[in-house]
XYZ file of C-alpha atoms in Angstrom:
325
model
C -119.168 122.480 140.476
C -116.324 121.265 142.597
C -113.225 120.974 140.635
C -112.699 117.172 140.519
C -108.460 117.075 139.502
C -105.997 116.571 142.361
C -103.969 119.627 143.852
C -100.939 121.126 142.149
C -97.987 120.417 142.850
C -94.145 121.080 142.011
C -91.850 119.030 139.841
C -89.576 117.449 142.405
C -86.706 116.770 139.415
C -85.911 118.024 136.211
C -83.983 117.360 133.122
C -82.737 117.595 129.997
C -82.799 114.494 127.771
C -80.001 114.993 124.910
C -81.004 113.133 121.948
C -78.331 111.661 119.019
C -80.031 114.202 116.499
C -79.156 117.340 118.633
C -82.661 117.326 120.022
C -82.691 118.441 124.079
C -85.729 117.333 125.664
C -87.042 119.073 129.146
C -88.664 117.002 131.622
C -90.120 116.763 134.730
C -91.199 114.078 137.492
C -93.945 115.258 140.254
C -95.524 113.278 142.938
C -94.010 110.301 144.591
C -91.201 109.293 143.661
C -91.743 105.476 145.051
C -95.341 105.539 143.254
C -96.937 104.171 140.233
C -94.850 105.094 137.440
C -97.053 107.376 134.420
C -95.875 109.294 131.699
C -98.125 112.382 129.682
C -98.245 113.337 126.637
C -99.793 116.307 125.451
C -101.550 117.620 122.605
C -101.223 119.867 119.968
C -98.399 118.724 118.619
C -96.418 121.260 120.006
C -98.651 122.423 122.814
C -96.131 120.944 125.575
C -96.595 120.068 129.099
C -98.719 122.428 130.626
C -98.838 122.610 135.025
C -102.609 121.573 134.552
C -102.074 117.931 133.196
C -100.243 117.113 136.518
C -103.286 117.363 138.522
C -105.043 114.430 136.751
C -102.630 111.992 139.285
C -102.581 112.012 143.063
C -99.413 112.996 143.922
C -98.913 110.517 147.084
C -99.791 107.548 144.721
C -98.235 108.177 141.438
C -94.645 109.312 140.085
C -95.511 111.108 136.861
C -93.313 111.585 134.091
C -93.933 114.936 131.361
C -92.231 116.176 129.406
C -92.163 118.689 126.314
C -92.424 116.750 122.666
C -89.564 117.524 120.386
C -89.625 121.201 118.916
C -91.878 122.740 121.664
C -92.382 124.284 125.132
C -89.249 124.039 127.072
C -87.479 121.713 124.709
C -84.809 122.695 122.091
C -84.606 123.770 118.858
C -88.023 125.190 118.763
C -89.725 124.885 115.875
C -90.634 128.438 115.237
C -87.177 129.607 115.252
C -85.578 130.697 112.409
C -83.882 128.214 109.656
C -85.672 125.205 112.166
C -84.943 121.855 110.431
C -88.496 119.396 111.586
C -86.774 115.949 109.837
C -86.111 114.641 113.101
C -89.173 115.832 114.076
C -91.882 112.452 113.908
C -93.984 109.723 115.354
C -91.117 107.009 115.685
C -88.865 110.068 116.807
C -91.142 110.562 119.473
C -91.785 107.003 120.697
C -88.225 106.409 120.827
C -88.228 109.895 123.303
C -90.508 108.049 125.665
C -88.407 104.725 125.392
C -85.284 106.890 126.067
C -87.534 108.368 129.119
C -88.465 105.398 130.533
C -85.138 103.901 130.761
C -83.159 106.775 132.201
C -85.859 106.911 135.160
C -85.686 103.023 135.460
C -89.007 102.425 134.716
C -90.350 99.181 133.919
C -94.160 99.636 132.901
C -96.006 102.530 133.053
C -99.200 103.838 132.931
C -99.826 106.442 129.624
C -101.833 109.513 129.659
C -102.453 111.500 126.936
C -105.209 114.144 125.297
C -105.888 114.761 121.968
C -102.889 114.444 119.539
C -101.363 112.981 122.838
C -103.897 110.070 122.289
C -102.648 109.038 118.949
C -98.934 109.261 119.991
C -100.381 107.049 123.424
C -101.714 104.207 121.091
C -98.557 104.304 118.633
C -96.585 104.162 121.331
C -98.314 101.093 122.860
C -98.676 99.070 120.059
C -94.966 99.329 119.308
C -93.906 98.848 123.173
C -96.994 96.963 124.644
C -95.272 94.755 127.459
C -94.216 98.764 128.787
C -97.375 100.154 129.165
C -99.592 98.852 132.531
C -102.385 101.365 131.744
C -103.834 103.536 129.075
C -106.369 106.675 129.930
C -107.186 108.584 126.710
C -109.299 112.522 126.501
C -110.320 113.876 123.385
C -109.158 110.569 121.497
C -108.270 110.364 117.972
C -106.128 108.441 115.666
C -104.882 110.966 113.394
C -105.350 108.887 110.206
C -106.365 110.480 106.598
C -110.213 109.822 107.647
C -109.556 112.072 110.631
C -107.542 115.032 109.054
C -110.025 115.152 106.115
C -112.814 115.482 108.950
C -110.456 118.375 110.858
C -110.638 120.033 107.279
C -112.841 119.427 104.698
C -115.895 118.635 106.580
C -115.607 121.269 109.041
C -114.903 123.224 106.411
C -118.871 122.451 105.677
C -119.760 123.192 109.462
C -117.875 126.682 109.267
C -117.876 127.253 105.713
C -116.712 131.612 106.765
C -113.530 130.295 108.545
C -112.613 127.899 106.375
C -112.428 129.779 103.361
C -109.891 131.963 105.444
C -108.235 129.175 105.868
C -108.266 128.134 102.286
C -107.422 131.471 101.149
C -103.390 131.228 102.420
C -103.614 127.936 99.852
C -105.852 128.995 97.084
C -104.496 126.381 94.635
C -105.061 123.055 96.842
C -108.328 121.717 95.290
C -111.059 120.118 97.796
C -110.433 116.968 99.101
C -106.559 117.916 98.667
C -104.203 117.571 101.780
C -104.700 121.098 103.095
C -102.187 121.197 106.290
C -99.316 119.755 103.833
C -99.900 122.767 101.490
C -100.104 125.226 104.498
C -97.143 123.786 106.177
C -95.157 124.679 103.137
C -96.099 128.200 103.477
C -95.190 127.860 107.569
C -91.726 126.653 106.596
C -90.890 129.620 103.993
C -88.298 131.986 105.421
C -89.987 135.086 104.330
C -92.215 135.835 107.233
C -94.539 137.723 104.668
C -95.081 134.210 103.958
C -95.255 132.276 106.947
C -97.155 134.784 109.979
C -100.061 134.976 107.823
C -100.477 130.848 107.222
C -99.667 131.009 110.800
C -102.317 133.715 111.733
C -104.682 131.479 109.540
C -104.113 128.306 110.950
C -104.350 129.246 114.687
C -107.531 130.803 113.312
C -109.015 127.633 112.327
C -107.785 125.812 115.594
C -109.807 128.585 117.321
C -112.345 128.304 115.475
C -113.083 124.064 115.604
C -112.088 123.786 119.345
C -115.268 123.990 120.162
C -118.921 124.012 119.046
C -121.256 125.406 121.036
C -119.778 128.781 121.533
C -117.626 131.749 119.080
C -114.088 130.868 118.710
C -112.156 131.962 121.658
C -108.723 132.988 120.495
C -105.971 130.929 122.271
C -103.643 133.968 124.140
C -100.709 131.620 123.270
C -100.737 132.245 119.393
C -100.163 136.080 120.023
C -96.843 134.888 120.380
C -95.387 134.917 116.779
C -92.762 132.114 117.566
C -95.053 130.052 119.453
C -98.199 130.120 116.356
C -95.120 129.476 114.079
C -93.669 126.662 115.929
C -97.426 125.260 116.660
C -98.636 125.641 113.455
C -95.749 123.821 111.593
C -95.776 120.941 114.221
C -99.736 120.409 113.910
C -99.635 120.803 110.000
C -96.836 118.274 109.443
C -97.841 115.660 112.162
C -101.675 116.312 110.482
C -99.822 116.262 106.709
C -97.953 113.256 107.409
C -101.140 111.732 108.683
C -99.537 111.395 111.542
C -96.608 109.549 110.066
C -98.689 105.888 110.865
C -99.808 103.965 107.409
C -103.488 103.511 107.454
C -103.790 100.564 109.815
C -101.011 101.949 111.562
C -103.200 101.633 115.020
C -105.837 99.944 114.324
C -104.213 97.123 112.827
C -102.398 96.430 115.570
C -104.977 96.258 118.253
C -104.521 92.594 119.204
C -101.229 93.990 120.847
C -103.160 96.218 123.458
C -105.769 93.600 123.945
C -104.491 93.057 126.733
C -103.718 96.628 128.647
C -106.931 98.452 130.858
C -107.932 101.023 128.851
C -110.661 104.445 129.351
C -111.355 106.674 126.928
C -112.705 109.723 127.449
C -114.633 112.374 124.831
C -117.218 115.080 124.564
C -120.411 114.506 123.044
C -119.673 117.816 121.024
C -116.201 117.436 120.176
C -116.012 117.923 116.679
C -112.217 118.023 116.242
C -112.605 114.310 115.131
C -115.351 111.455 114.219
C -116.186 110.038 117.360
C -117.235 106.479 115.339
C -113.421 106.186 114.937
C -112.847 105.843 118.756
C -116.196 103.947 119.384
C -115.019 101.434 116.841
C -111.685 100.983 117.982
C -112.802 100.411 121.771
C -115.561 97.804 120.582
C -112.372 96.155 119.897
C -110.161 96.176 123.168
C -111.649 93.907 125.612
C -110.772 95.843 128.363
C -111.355 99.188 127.132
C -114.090 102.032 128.593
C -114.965 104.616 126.232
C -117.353 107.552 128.427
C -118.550 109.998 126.021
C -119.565 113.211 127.949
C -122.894 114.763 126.828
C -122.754 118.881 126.400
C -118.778 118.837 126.542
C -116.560 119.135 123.414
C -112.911 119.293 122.703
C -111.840 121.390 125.234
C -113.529 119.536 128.338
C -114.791 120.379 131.124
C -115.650 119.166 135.220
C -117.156 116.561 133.617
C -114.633 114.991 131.805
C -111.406 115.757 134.558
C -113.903 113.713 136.632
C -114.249 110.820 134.745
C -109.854 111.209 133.667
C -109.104 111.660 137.719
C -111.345 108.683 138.439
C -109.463 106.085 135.898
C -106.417 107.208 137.415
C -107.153 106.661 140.949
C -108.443 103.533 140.017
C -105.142 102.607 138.643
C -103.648 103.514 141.336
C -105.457 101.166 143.802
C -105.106 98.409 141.498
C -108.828 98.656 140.544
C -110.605 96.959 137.454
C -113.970 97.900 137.764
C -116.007 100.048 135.327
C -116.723 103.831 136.169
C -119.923 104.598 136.689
């Protein structure tokens, strides 16, 4: 199959956004810089801003904004280095990075894109800033609420009951139902790295492992980097501890704020990392939502999905309001 995502191309400015906690956050703007303003934001946390989500935009008709979340990718401190202090590390901390974004490029609204974890940071941020977002095109969508991080755990726990008791074995003492990445991120954040590299090692395991369903875990070549399964593994397991530092209703009781904003969701049929009922419910909601679940595809996508992501953009673009097909 054709590959459906625009061509690659270079950043045409960089940066460095100081923060007033000592946070330094690297990004980048590709494409036009007199087009449709769009920001990313990528998954994990801590998985940063990858060459490959560029190429969901055509670069004559958009000016994209990405850039790497606090503690990750190009950004600095990392959160895998040694002593690394995560406090300033959270949701609001991270909506208030986009806000910071959007004003240094002069941006008035913008379009949001955002996969995975990326999707739950999308929505926070849109509920909180609503009159700045013109857009909203979601992959692998999830909420990141207590529901959702039980499912991540416990249940697929039940689905790969060998992997999850090597999981489980790094926190022997948290009993079921118990919040499992809070105890393991307590282990990630121990100096000793007798301590931390094998919570690490065990995590990554499990991310491996649920990423997707119809095949054997293949292991991520990122997490033989030491640092980088530190720093990932305490982002995800705090974020995913903190329930993703949103109360319960966090999103979903705010949905009359987005009512408003165009909206496409996008997830595999297969895609076990979350309950897809979550998503389906909360686009029943927005009148002017899509949600396209993709038969045969799970978390990590495929042509399928890119085609469906490409397509909401370039409908953006033109200023389109029609359904996909």
């Amino acid at each position: 199959m054709t590959d459906p995502r625009h061509a690659l191309t270079e950043p045409f400015e960089t940066g460095l956004l100081d923060t007033p906690d000592g946070h330094r956050i690297h990004w980048e703007r590709v494409g036009n810089p007199d087009g449709k303003p769009a920001v990313v934001l990528h998954g994990g946390p801590g998985s940063g801003a990858a060459a490959w989500w560029r190429r969901y935009f055509d670069p004559q008709r958009y000016c994209v904004t990405l850039f790497d979340q606090r503690g990750c990718g190009r950004s600095r401190p990392l959160a895998g280095e040694p002593g690394a202090d995560l406090s300033t590390i959270t949701t609001q901390h991270l909506i208030g990075d986009i806000e910071s974004l959007r004003e240094l490029h002069g941006v008035d609204r913008w379009l949001v894109l955002g996969g995975s974890w990326g999707s739950t940071l999308g929505l926070a941020y849109a509920v909180a800033h609503p009159d700045r977002v013109s857009e909203m095109v979601f992959w692998g969508a999830v909420t990141t609420t207590r529901e959702e991080v039980d499912w991540l755990t416990w249940t697929m726990g039940e689905v790969y009951p060998e992997a999850f008791d090597a999981l489980r074995s790094v926190v022997p003492h948290v009993e079921r139902g118990g919040n499992l990445p809070a105890a393991v991120h307590a282990l990630l954040m121990d100096p000793d790295p007798d301590v931390h590299r094998p919570a690490a090692a065990a995590w990554c395991d499990w991310e491996d492992r649920i990423a997707a369903l119809t095949t054997g875990p293949v292991p991520n070549p990122r997490y033989a980097d030491p640092q980088f399964a530190l720093g990932f593994a305490r982002l995800v397991t705090r974020f995913f501890g903190h329930h993703g530092f949103l109360p319960p209703d966090g999103i979903s009781g705010h949905l009359d704020a987005i009512a408003d904003i165009p909206a496409v969701f996008v997830r595999g049929r297969l895609d076990i990392a979350a309950p897809l009922g979550v998503v389906h419910r909360l686009v029943q909601r927005l009148p002017l939502a899509e949600l396209h679940v993709v038969e045969g595809e799970d978390h990590s996508g495929a042509e399928g999905m890119d085609g469906l992501l490409v397509a909401a953009t370039d409908r953006f673009a033109a200023g389109g309001d029609a359904a996909l097909p």
